[in-house]
Short mmCIF file of C-alpha atoms and ligand atoms in Angstrom, two decimals:
data_model
loop_
_atom_site.label_atom_id
_atom_site.label_comp_id
_atom_site.label_asym_id
_atom_site.label_seq_id
_atom_site.Cartn_x
_atom_site.Cartn_y
_atom_site.Cartn_z
CA UNK A 1 -45.53 -41.95 -3.36
CA UNK A 2 -46.21 -42.64 -7.03
CA UNK A 3 -43.88 -44.76 -9.10
CA UNK A 4 -42.47 -41.96 -11.27
CA UNK A 5 -41.62 -40.02 -8.09
CA UNK A 6 -39.73 -42.95 -6.63
CA UNK A 7 -37.96 -43.45 -9.95
CA UNK A 8 -36.71 -39.86 -10.14
CA UNK A 9 -35.54 -39.99 -6.51
CA UNK A 10 -33.58 -43.11 -7.36
CA UNK A 11 -31.90 -41.27 -10.22
CA UNK A 12 -30.32 -38.78 -7.82
CA UNK A 13 -26.54 -39.27 -7.93
CA UNK A 14 -24.66 -40.65 -4.94
CA UNK A 15 -22.21 -38.38 -3.08
CA UNK A 16 -19.29 -40.45 -4.39
CA UNK A 17 -20.49 -40.07 -7.99
CA UNK A 18 -20.61 -36.27 -7.65
CA UNK A 19 -17.20 -36.23 -5.95
CA UNK A 20 -15.77 -38.08 -8.94
CA UNK A 21 -16.68 -35.26 -11.38
CA UNK A 22 -14.08 -32.77 -12.60
CA UNK A 23 -16.27 -29.96 -11.24
CA UNK A 24 -16.12 -31.42 -7.74
CA UNK A 25 -12.35 -31.91 -8.01
CA UNK A 26 -11.99 -28.14 -8.46
CA UNK A 27 -14.12 -27.58 -5.38
CA UNK A 28 -12.05 -30.02 -3.30
CA UNK A 29 -8.91 -28.16 -4.36
CA UNK A 30 -10.42 -24.83 -3.40
CA UNK A 31 -12.50 -25.60 -0.30
CA UNK A 32 -11.17 -28.95 0.99
CA UNK A 33 -12.74 -32.42 0.95
CA UNK A 34 -14.80 -32.10 4.12
CA UNK A 35 -16.55 -28.86 3.15
CA UNK A 36 -17.10 -30.04 -0.42
CA UNK A 37 -18.62 -33.38 0.63
CA UNK A 38 -20.81 -31.53 3.07
CA UNK A 39 -22.03 -29.12 0.37
CA UNK A 40 -22.69 -31.98 -2.09
CA UNK A 41 -24.73 -33.79 0.52
CA UNK A 42 -26.69 -30.60 1.18
CA UNK A 43 -27.30 -30.12 -2.57
CA UNK A 44 -28.56 -33.71 -2.90
CA UNK A 45 -30.85 -33.24 0.10
CA UNK A 46 -32.18 -30.05 -1.48
CA UNK A 47 -32.80 -31.83 -4.78
CA UNK A 48 -34.60 -34.67 -2.98
CA UNK A 49 -36.91 -32.19 -1.23
CA UNK A 50 -37.62 -30.46 -4.54
CA UNK A 51 -38.44 -33.77 -6.26
CA UNK A 52 -40.79 -34.77 -3.48
CA UNK A 53 -42.57 -31.42 -3.72
CA UNK A 54 -42.77 -31.41 -7.53
CA UNK A 55 -41.72 -34.55 -9.40
CA UNK A 56 -39.52 -33.88 -12.40
CA UNK A 57 -36.23 -34.94 -13.92
CA UNK A 58 -33.56 -35.55 -11.24
CA UNK A 59 -30.44 -33.36 -11.54
CA UNK A 60 -27.25 -35.07 -12.72
CA UNK A 61 -23.91 -35.25 -10.92
CA UNK A 62 -22.53 -32.16 -12.65
CA UNK A 63 -25.60 -30.13 -11.80
CA UNK A 64 -25.32 -31.19 -8.16
CA UNK A 65 -21.63 -30.20 -8.17
CA UNK A 66 -22.61 -26.77 -9.50
CA UNK A 67 -25.20 -26.36 -6.77
CA UNK A 68 -22.57 -27.39 -4.22
CA UNK A 69 -20.30 -24.71 -5.64
CA UNK A 70 -23.00 -22.08 -5.07
CA UNK A 71 -23.44 -23.29 -1.51
CA UNK A 72 -19.70 -23.15 -0.87
CA UNK A 73 -19.36 -19.69 -2.36
CA UNK A 74 -22.26 -18.36 -0.37
CA UNK A 75 -20.26 -19.46 2.70
CA UNK A 76 -17.17 -17.57 1.49
CA UNK A 77 -15.59 -15.31 4.09
CA UNK A 78 -17.58 -12.21 4.99
CA UNK A 79 -14.51 -10.03 4.57
CA UNK A 80 -14.15 -10.73 0.85
CA UNK A 81 -13.67 -7.66 -1.37
CA UNK A 82 -16.75 -5.97 -2.74
CA UNK A 83 -17.66 -3.02 -4.92
CA UNK A 84 -18.73 -0.10 -2.77
CA UNK A 85 -21.12 1.66 -5.13
CA UNK A 86 -23.22 3.11 -2.33
CA UNK A 87 -21.85 6.59 -2.91
CA UNK A 88 -20.66 6.77 0.69
CA UNK A 89 -16.88 7.00 0.51
CA UNK A 90 -16.14 6.28 4.18
CA UNK A 91 -18.83 3.65 4.75
CA UNK A 92 -18.46 2.40 8.32
CA UNK A 93 -20.23 -0.90 7.57
CA UNK A 94 -17.99 -1.46 4.54
CA UNK A 95 -14.74 -0.86 6.41
CA UNK A 96 -14.29 2.92 6.02
CA UNK A 97 -11.04 4.02 4.36
CA UNK A 98 -9.38 1.89 1.69
CA UNK A 99 -5.63 2.09 2.16
CA UNK A 100 -3.02 3.68 -0.09
CA UNK A 101 -0.67 1.30 -1.92
CA UNK A 102 2.25 2.52 0.20
CA UNK A 103 0.35 1.60 3.36
CA UNK A 104 -0.56 -1.82 2.00
CA UNK A 105 3.08 -2.53 1.09
CA UNK A 106 4.24 -1.42 4.53
CA UNK A 107 1.71 -3.64 6.29
CA UNK A 108 2.64 -6.62 4.13
CA UNK A 109 6.34 -6.09 4.93
CA UNK A 110 5.54 -5.94 8.63
CA UNK A 111 3.61 -9.20 8.30
CA UNK A 112 6.36 -10.99 6.45
CA UNK A 113 9.42 -9.84 8.38
CA UNK A 114 10.61 -9.05 11.87
CA UNK A 115 10.49 -5.29 12.47
CA UNK A 116 12.03 -2.90 15.01
CA UNK A 117 8.70 -2.46 16.76
CA UNK A 118 9.98 -1.70 20.25
CA UNK A 119 13.66 -1.72 19.50
CA UNK A 120 15.98 1.24 19.20
CA UNK A 121 18.31 0.46 16.31
CA UNK A 122 20.71 3.26 17.26
CA UNK A 123 21.78 1.76 20.58
CA UNK A 124 20.33 -1.75 20.47
CA UNK A 125 18.12 -1.11 23.48
CA UNK A 126 14.39 -1.42 24.04
CA UNK A 127 12.42 1.28 22.26
CA UNK A 128 8.87 2.62 22.32
CA UNK A 129 6.34 1.47 19.76
CA UNK A 130 4.88 4.96 19.43
CA UNK A 131 8.24 6.49 18.53
CA UNK A 132 7.81 5.66 14.85
CA UNK A 133 4.76 7.85 14.62
CA UNK A 134 5.39 10.50 17.22
CA UNK A 135 7.74 12.55 15.08
CA UNK A 136 5.48 12.39 12.00
CA UNK A 137 2.34 13.29 13.93
CA UNK A 138 4.05 16.24 15.60
CA UNK A 139 5.38 17.44 12.25
CA UNK A 140 1.95 17.22 10.60
CA UNK A 141 -0.10 18.74 13.44
CA UNK A 142 2.28 21.12 15.20
CA UNK A 143 1.69 19.30 18.51
CA UNK A 144 4.42 18.71 21.11
CA UNK A 145 3.77 15.01 21.46
CA UNK A 146 1.48 12.24 20.22
CA UNK A 147 0.29 8.75 20.98
CA UNK A 148 -1.87 6.22 19.17
CA UNK A 149 -4.49 3.69 20.29
CA UNK A 150 -6.97 1.27 18.73
CA UNK A 151 -9.52 3.84 17.52
CA UNK A 152 -10.85 7.26 18.38
CA UNK A 153 -13.36 5.82 20.85
CA UNK A 154 -10.38 4.33 22.70
CA UNK A 155 -8.58 7.67 22.51
CA UNK A 156 -11.48 9.45 24.21
CA UNK A 157 -11.84 6.63 26.77
CA UNK A 158 -8.14 6.77 27.64
CA UNK A 159 -8.15 10.56 28.04
CA UNK A 160 -11.22 10.50 30.27
CA UNK A 161 -9.91 7.63 32.36
CA UNK A 162 -6.53 9.28 32.79
CA UNK A 163 -7.72 12.76 33.76
CA UNK A 164 -11.29 12.37 35.03
CA UNK A 165 -11.37 9.02 36.85
CA UNK A 166 -13.50 9.63 39.94
CA UNK A 167 -13.77 13.26 38.91
CA UNK A 168 -16.09 15.42 36.85
CA UNK A 169 -15.98 15.85 33.10
CA UNK A 170 -17.76 18.92 31.79
CA UNK A 171 -19.48 18.85 28.40
CA UNK A 172 -22.08 20.91 26.56
CA UNK A 173 -25.59 19.45 26.10
CA UNK A 174 -25.22 20.34 22.44
CA UNK A 175 -22.31 17.93 22.05
CA UNK A 176 -23.53 14.71 23.68
CA UNK A 177 -23.06 12.73 20.50
CA UNK A 178 -23.92 9.21 19.50
CA UNK A 179 -21.75 7.76 16.76
CA UNK A 180 -23.11 4.60 15.10
CA UNK A 181 -22.23 1.35 16.81
CA UNK A 182 -23.07 2.39 20.36
CA UNK A 183 -20.44 5.04 20.91
CA UNK A 184 -22.38 7.42 23.09
CA UNK A 185 -20.57 10.11 24.97
CA UNK A 186 -22.46 9.63 28.29
CA UNK A 187 -21.78 5.87 28.22
CA UNK A 188 -18.09 6.29 27.43
CA UNK A 189 -17.79 8.76 30.31
CA UNK A 190 -19.42 6.33 32.71
CA UNK A 191 -17.15 3.46 31.64
CA UNK A 192 -14.12 5.69 31.92
CA UNK A 193 -15.09 6.34 35.54
CA UNK A 194 -15.88 10.01 35.02
CA UNK A 195 -18.95 11.82 36.30
CA UNK A 196 -20.57 13.69 33.45
CA UNK A 197 -21.53 17.29 34.11
CA UNK A 198 -23.77 18.64 31.36
CA UNK A 199 -23.85 22.38 30.79
CA UNK A 200 -25.86 24.72 28.58
CA UNK A 201 -28.76 23.61 26.42
CA UNK A 202 -29.11 21.63 23.21
CA UNK A 203 -28.79 24.71 21.02
CA UNK A 204 -26.92 27.25 23.16
CA UNK A 205 -23.98 26.97 25.55
CA UNK A 206 -22.08 30.00 26.87
CA UNK A 207 -18.70 30.52 28.59
CA UNK A 208 -20.50 31.21 31.86
CA UNK A 209 -22.10 27.75 31.72
CA UNK A 210 -18.68 26.12 31.74
CA UNK A 211 -17.26 28.55 34.29
CA UNK A 212 -20.17 27.81 36.66
CA UNK A 213 -19.54 24.05 36.43
CA UNK A 214 -15.78 24.10 37.01
CA UNK A 215 -14.63 23.45 40.56
CA UNK A 216 -12.13 21.42 42.59
CA UNK A 217 -13.81 18.15 41.53
CA UNK A 218 -13.34 18.85 37.83
CA UNK A 219 -11.01 16.53 35.92
CA UNK A 220 -11.43 17.67 32.36
CA UNK A 221 -13.46 19.73 29.91
CA UNK A 222 -14.61 18.19 26.64
CA UNK A 223 -15.30 19.78 23.31
CA UNK A 224 -16.82 17.27 20.89
CA UNK A 225 -17.06 17.89 17.18
CA UNK A 226 -20.70 17.25 16.31
CA UNK A 227 -19.58 15.27 13.33
CA UNK A 228 -22.73 13.50 12.21
CA UNK A 229 -25.30 16.25 12.74
CA UNK A 230 -25.56 19.98 12.67
CA UNK A 231 -27.47 22.29 14.97
CA UNK A 232 -28.75 25.26 13.03
CA UNK A 233 -30.79 28.35 13.83
CA UNK A 234 -30.61 30.13 17.20
CA UNK A 235 -27.35 28.63 18.39
CA UNK A 236 -24.26 29.48 20.40
CA UNK A 237 -21.25 27.48 21.43
CA UNK A 238 -17.89 28.26 22.98
CA UNK A 239 -14.92 28.02 20.65
CA UNK A 240 -12.01 25.74 21.50
CA UNK A 241 -9.61 28.63 22.05
CA UNK A 242 -11.79 30.29 24.67
CA UNK A 243 -12.67 26.96 26.24
CA UNK A 244 -9.02 25.90 26.51
CA UNK A 245 -8.32 29.12 28.41
CA UNK A 246 -11.34 28.61 30.68
CA UNK A 247 -10.28 25.05 31.47
CA UNK A 248 -6.70 26.16 32.10
CA UNK A 249 -7.81 28.68 34.74
CA UNK A 250 -9.53 25.80 36.52
CA UNK A 251 -6.36 23.75 36.21
CA UNK A 252 -7.85 20.99 34.02
CA UNK A 253 -7.10 20.02 30.41
CA UNK A 254 -9.48 20.53 27.51
CA UNK A 255 -9.99 17.47 25.33
CA UNK A 256 -11.05 18.41 21.81
CA UNK A 257 -12.53 15.32 20.13
CA UNK A 258 -12.42 16.12 16.43
CA UNK A 259 -13.80 12.79 15.21
CA UNK A 260 -12.80 12.74 11.57
CA UNK A 261 -10.14 15.37 11.88
CA UNK A 262 -8.40 16.05 8.62
CA UNK A 263 -4.66 16.69 8.45
CA UNK A 264 -5.03 18.99 5.43
CA UNK A 265 -7.41 21.75 4.46
CA UNK A 266 -9.89 19.92 2.25
CA UNK A 267 -10.96 23.09 0.46
CA UNK A 268 -7.66 22.72 -1.37
CA UNK A 269 -9.22 19.72 -3.13
CA UNK A 270 -12.55 21.39 -3.81
CA UNK A 271 -14.31 20.02 -0.71
CA UNK A 272 -16.04 21.80 2.13
CA UNK A 273 -13.77 22.79 4.97
CA UNK A 274 -13.54 20.43 7.94
CA UNK A 275 -11.51 21.61 10.96
CA UNK A 276 -7.94 20.39 10.68
CA UNK A 277 -5.98 18.85 13.52
CA UNK A 278 -3.33 21.55 13.16
CA UNK A 279 -5.97 24.25 13.71
CA UNK A 280 -7.30 22.48 16.80
CA UNK A 281 -3.76 22.27 18.20
CA UNK A 282 -3.08 25.92 17.35
CA UNK A 283 -6.35 26.88 19.08
CA UNK A 284 -4.73 25.75 22.29
CA UNK A 285 -6.50 22.48 23.16
CA UNK A 286 -3.88 20.56 25.15
CA UNK A 287 -5.42 17.23 23.96
CA UNK A 288 -6.86 16.59 20.49
CA UNK A 289 -8.23 13.21 19.37
CA UNK A 290 -9.15 11.96 15.88
CA UNK A 291 -9.68 8.78 13.86
CA UNK A 292 -7.23 7.02 11.55
CA UNK A 293 -9.76 5.57 9.12
CA UNK A 294 -12.03 8.52 8.47
CA UNK A 295 -10.87 11.52 6.43
CA UNK A 296 -7.25 10.71 7.21
CA UNK A 297 -7.61 7.68 4.94
CA UNK A 298 -5.56 5.18 6.92
CA UNK A 299 -6.27 2.06 8.95
CA UNK A 300 -8.46 2.06 12.05
CA UNK A 301 -6.65 3.96 14.79
CA UNK A 302 -7.17 6.71 17.32
CA UNK A 303 -4.66 9.52 17.61
CA UNK A 304 -4.10 11.74 20.61
CA UNK A 305 -1.88 14.76 20.06
CA UNK A 306 -1.08 17.57 22.46
CA UNK A 307 1.06 18.66 25.40
CA UNK A 308 3.97 16.41 26.25
CA UNK A 309 3.28 16.13 29.98
CA UNK A 310 -0.30 15.03 29.32
CA UNK A 311 0.65 12.53 26.61
CA UNK A 312 3.19 11.04 29.00
CA UNK A 313 0.46 10.62 31.61
CA UNK A 314 -1.71 8.82 29.02
CA UNK A 315 1.14 6.48 28.18
CA UNK A 316 1.56 5.56 31.85
CA UNK A 317 -2.10 4.56 32.21
CA UNK A 318 -2.29 0.72 32.28
CA UNK A 319 -5.30 0.94 29.93
CA UNK A 320 -2.95 2.17 27.22
CA UNK A 321 -1.52 -1.34 26.99
CA UNK A 322 -4.98 -2.79 26.44
CA UNK A 323 -5.77 -0.25 23.73
CA UNK A 324 -2.50 -0.35 21.85
CA UNK A 325 -2.08 -0.85 18.11
CA UNK A 326 -0.35 -3.82 16.46
CA UNK A 327 2.68 -3.69 14.16
CA UNK A 328 0.68 -4.12 10.94
CA UNK A 329 -1.38 -1.07 11.57
CA UNK A 330 1.56 0.93 12.87
CA UNK A 331 3.38 0.22 9.62
CA UNK A 332 0.33 1.21 7.56
CA UNK A 333 -0.25 4.36 9.62
CA UNK A 334 3.35 5.47 9.25
CA UNK A 335 3.23 4.99 5.47
CA UNK A 336 -0.10 6.84 5.25
CA UNK A 337 1.14 9.78 7.31
CA UNK A 338 4.26 10.05 5.15
CA UNK A 339 2.04 10.69 2.12
CA UNK A 340 0.85 13.88 3.81
CA UNK A 341 4.35 15.33 3.47
CA UNK A 342 3.59 15.78 -0.22
CA UNK A 343 0.12 17.38 -0.41
CA UNK A 344 0.41 17.90 -4.18
CA UNK A 345 0.34 14.19 -4.86
CA UNK A 346 -1.86 13.23 -1.92
CA UNK A 347 -5.09 13.17 -3.94
CA UNK A 348 -3.60 10.66 -6.38
CA UNK A 349 -2.11 8.38 -3.78
CA UNK A 350 -4.73 8.33 -1.04
CA UNK A 351 -7.91 6.54 -2.24
CA UNK A 352 -10.17 8.41 0.21
CA UNK A 353 -9.10 11.79 -1.09
CA UNK A 354 -8.88 10.61 -4.69
CA UNK A 355 -12.52 9.54 -4.58
CA UNK A 356 -13.75 12.55 -2.65
CA UNK A 357 -12.06 14.86 -5.14
CA UNK A 358 -13.37 13.09 -8.28
CA UNK A 359 -15.40 15.37 -10.52
CA UNK A 360 -18.94 14.55 -11.52
CA UNK A 361 -17.94 14.76 -15.19
CA UNK A 362 -15.31 12.07 -14.68
CA UNK A 363 -17.76 9.76 -12.90
CA UNK A 364 -20.45 10.39 -15.50
CA UNK A 365 -18.08 9.49 -18.35
CA UNK A 366 -17.30 6.26 -16.55
CA UNK A 367 -21.01 5.53 -16.13
CA UNK A 368 -21.51 6.00 -19.89
CA UNK A 369 -18.66 3.60 -20.62
CA UNK A 370 -20.28 0.95 -18.43
CA UNK A 371 -23.96 1.52 -19.23
CA UNK A 372 -24.31 -0.88 -22.19
CA UNK A 373 -22.37 -3.77 -20.72
CA UNK A 374 -24.18 -3.55 -17.39
CA UNK A 375 -27.55 -3.43 -19.20
CA UNK A 376 -26.55 -6.55 -21.14
CA UNK A 377 -25.56 -8.40 -17.97
CA UNK A 378 -28.87 -7.60 -16.27
CA UNK A 379 -31.02 -8.63 -19.23
CA UNK A 380 -34.30 -7.31 -20.60
CA UNK A 381 -36.11 -7.15 -17.29
CA UNK A 382 -34.25 -3.97 -16.31
CA UNK A 383 -33.54 -0.51 -17.73
CA UNK A 384 -30.11 0.98 -17.05
CA UNK A 385 -29.66 4.73 -17.40
CA UNK A 386 -26.98 7.22 -16.44
CA UNK A 387 -28.30 9.66 -13.88
CA UNK A 388 -27.32 12.26 -11.31
CA UNK A 389 -26.92 11.44 -7.66
CA UNK A 390 -25.23 12.80 -4.54
CA UNK A 391 -22.36 11.02 -2.80
CA UNK A 392 -21.63 11.32 0.89
CA UNK A 393 -18.32 11.55 2.70
CA UNK A 394 -19.56 9.17 5.39
CA UNK A 395 -18.36 8.33 8.91
CA UNK A 396 -19.96 11.49 10.16
CA UNK A 397 -17.66 13.84 8.27
CA UNK A 398 -19.29 16.85 6.62
CA UNK A 399 -22.82 15.49 7.22
CA UNK A 400 -24.59 18.35 5.48
CA UNK A 401 -22.33 18.50 2.43
CA UNK A 402 -22.99 15.96 -0.28
CA UNK A 403 -21.00 15.70 -3.51
CA UNK A 404 -22.49 15.87 -6.99
CA UNK A 405 -21.97 12.49 -8.61
CA UNK A 406 -23.25 10.16 -11.31
CA UNK A 407 -24.72 6.69 -11.12
CA UNK A 408 -25.99 3.80 -13.17
CA UNK A 409 -29.68 4.04 -12.35
CA UNK A 410 -31.38 0.66 -12.63
CA UNK A 411 -35.15 0.30 -12.83
CA UNK A 412 -37.29 -2.78 -13.20
CA UNK A 413 -39.57 -3.09 -16.23
CA UNK A 414 -41.74 -5.29 -14.04
CA UNK A 415 -42.32 -5.17 -10.34
CA UNK A 416 -40.45 -3.47 -7.52
CA UNK A 417 -39.93 -6.96 -6.10
CA UNK A 418 -37.78 -7.79 -9.14
CA UNK A 419 -35.56 -4.81 -8.33
CA UNK A 420 -35.16 -5.94 -4.74
CA UNK A 421 -34.32 -9.41 -5.99
CA UNK A 422 -31.67 -7.91 -8.25
CA UNK A 423 -30.17 -5.98 -5.33
CA UNK A 424 -30.05 -9.23 -3.35
CA UNK A 425 -28.47 -11.15 -6.25
CA UNK A 426 -25.80 -8.43 -6.54
CA UNK A 427 -25.03 -8.76 -2.85
CA UNK A 428 -24.56 -12.52 -3.21
CA UNK A 429 -22.09 -12.39 -6.11
CA UNK A 430 -18.61 -13.82 -5.42
CA UNK A 431 -17.49 -10.19 -5.43
CA UNK A 432 -20.62 -8.44 -4.17
CA UNK A 433 -21.87 -5.21 -5.73
CA UNK A 434 -23.47 -2.91 -3.17
CA UNK A 435 -25.62 -0.05 -4.43
CA UNK A 436 -28.33 2.12 -2.96
CA UNK A 437 -31.99 1.20 -3.30
CA UNK A 438 -34.28 4.22 -3.09
CA UNK A 439 -37.24 5.81 -4.87
CA UNK A 440 -37.93 2.81 -7.07
CA UNK A 441 -34.39 2.59 -8.44
CA UNK A 442 -31.13 0.88 -7.62
CA UNK A 443 -28.33 3.40 -7.96
CA UNK A 444 -24.73 2.35 -8.49
CA UNK A 445 -22.74 5.50 -7.68
CA UNK A 446 -19.38 5.00 -9.40
CA UNK A 447 -17.41 7.50 -7.30
CA UNK A 448 -15.37 4.78 -5.57
CA UNK A 449 -14.73 2.71 -8.69
CA UNK A 450 -11.15 3.35 -9.74
CA UNK A 451 -10.32 3.07 -13.41
CA UNK A 452 -8.18 0.02 -12.66
CA UNK A 453 -11.23 -1.68 -11.11
CA UNK A 454 -13.63 -0.58 -13.82
CA UNK A 455 -13.03 -3.62 -16.01
CA UNK A 456 -13.71 -5.92 -13.06
CA UNK A 457 -17.31 -4.80 -12.68
CA UNK A 458 -18.64 -6.40 -15.91
CA UNK A 459 -16.70 -9.55 -14.98
CA UNK A 460 -18.33 -9.63 -11.57
CA UNK A 461 -21.79 -9.13 -13.10
CA UNK A 462 -21.19 -12.08 -15.43
CA UNK A 463 -22.09 -14.21 -12.40
CA UNK A 464 -25.73 -13.09 -12.74
CA UNK A 465 -28.30 -15.18 -14.58
CA UNK A 466 -30.59 -12.77 -16.51
CA UNK A 467 -33.21 -15.49 -17.04
CA UNK A 468 -33.31 -16.18 -13.35
CA UNK A 469 -33.60 -12.44 -12.60
CA UNK A 470 -36.47 -12.07 -15.07
CA UNK A 471 -38.42 -15.08 -13.81
CA UNK A 472 -36.85 -16.67 -10.76
CA UNK A 473 -36.98 -20.42 -10.35
CA UNK A 474 -39.57 -21.37 -7.74
C1 PLP B 1 -16.16 8.81 14.73
C2 PLP B 1 -16.08 9.55 15.99
C3 PLP B 1 -15.66 8.93 17.17
C4 PLP B 1 -15.32 7.47 17.19
O1 PLP B 1 -14.17 7.23 16.42
P1 PLP B 1 -13.77 5.72 16.02
O2 PLP B 1 -12.45 5.88 15.34
O3 PLP B 1 -14.85 5.24 15.12
O4 PLP B 1 -13.67 4.95 17.26
C5 PLP B 1 -15.60 9.68 18.31
N1 PLP B 1 -15.92 10.98 18.30
C6 PLP B 1 -16.33 11.63 17.18
C7 PLP B 1 -16.68 13.07 17.26
C8 PLP B 1 -16.42 10.93 15.98
O5 PLP B 1 -16.83 11.55 14.87
#
C-alpha cells in the first residue's frame, strides 16, 4: 500500500467519533444505540473498502453518519406506507384495499380498549363473535345467515371441507381457476379432502354434464367466478340459478365462489357491472363466498353467506376456529359494511370506490398540477409529461375492463438504464413511489393519489439526488 493510501485510511473517523455527532444522536433516538452503532461500523467498513479500491479523501464523521442513516432507512420496515401509482387500485402485492376512515377508527378503538367480542351485553352471557356482522351481512345481501373467516380462500376451503370431505365436488373445467399466490382450485379441493370431479370442457359446459356427474358420492357443486380471465368465443356455461336447482335435486349444496363480489351495483358509479352478492343469493345459491379486501374495500376477510342450516354446519366445523378473524378486523369489517347502508356517500367514504370512480379529467388536472415540481425533483436527465394511460381494478375483478386515466410519463434523456435506476431510486425512498415501467417510460398513474396526499408526493421526491440520478457515483 502506498503512503497516501495509508494516510487516508488513517483519517477515517472512529465509531465513537461518529457516535458523538449530532447527526448520530438523532439516529440513536430513532433506531436505538445497537442498530446505529452497527450501521456506523458498516459505513466505515464501506468507506475503507472504497479507499482501498480508489484512494481519495476519507469521509468525515458527519458524512459517515449520513451514510449510516441511509443504511438504517433502507432497513426500515417493509410495511411502511408507499405511493401506489401503479394504476392498479386493488394491487394484491401492495395490500389490496385501503380502508375507510371509519374502519381505521374502529380498528384503533378495538386495539386500545376491551370490546364485547364474544360477550352478549344484553344478558351478560357468552356471545358469538360473528354476531356483530351477521345482521349487517344479511341486510346487505338478502341472505338468511352469514359467517366470516380469514380470507376467501379460507371460505372456500371451509365449505369444501364441511360438505365434501371424503366426497366428490363437481366443477366445470372452464372454472378451474388459479388466483395469484398459489390459490388453485384443484389444490384447495385436495387439501379440503374433497375429490374433484371435472365436467364439461374449457369453453363449454352444459347442464347434462353436471347431471351426469351427480350421484350418491357427491358432496357439493361449485360455481367459480372466473375473476381474472375471460373465456370468449364459442362458449357455454350453466347459470347459478339452474345449477342451484340441479344440485338441489341431487341433495347437495351449490357453492358460488364470487371472488371479488361487490355489495353494490358498480354501474351506479360508472363502472362495468360485476355480479353482486345479493344477485348471487337471489339466484338461489345456498352458499356464496367473497373477499373482504377486493371490491368490497375492507380488510382481508372471507365471507360466506347463505342458508342458515348450512352456515350453522360451517360454524361447527373445528377448522372454523383455525380460520377465524381477530377483533381488529371484525371492528374494521363492521365499520366498512355500515358504510354500504348509505350508497349515496359510499364513493366519497370508501377509498376503493372513490378511486375507481375518479374521472380521467380529475386525474389529468392533478397530473398537470404536479408536472413541474416532479420534473424539478428528477432533474435535467428526465422529461416529465402528462399522458394518457389505463388503470386496472386489480385482484382479478373486471379483468377485461380498464379505466381511462392520466399519468406523469417519465422518460430518460439518456439511456434506458437511467430510467430503470430512477425506478429503483423511487422504490428505495423513505416513502417509496411505485409506478409502472413499460414501453420506455415510467408511468405514475395518479388515480390512487388522494388530494390530501398530493402535497406529500413532492416532499417524498425531495429525497432524490438529481445529480446522482444523472451520473451515479461509481
Ligand atoms: C380472489 C379470489 C379468491 C381468493 O380470495 P382471497 O380473499 O384472496 O383469499 C378465491 N376465488 C376467487 C374466484 C377469487 O377471485
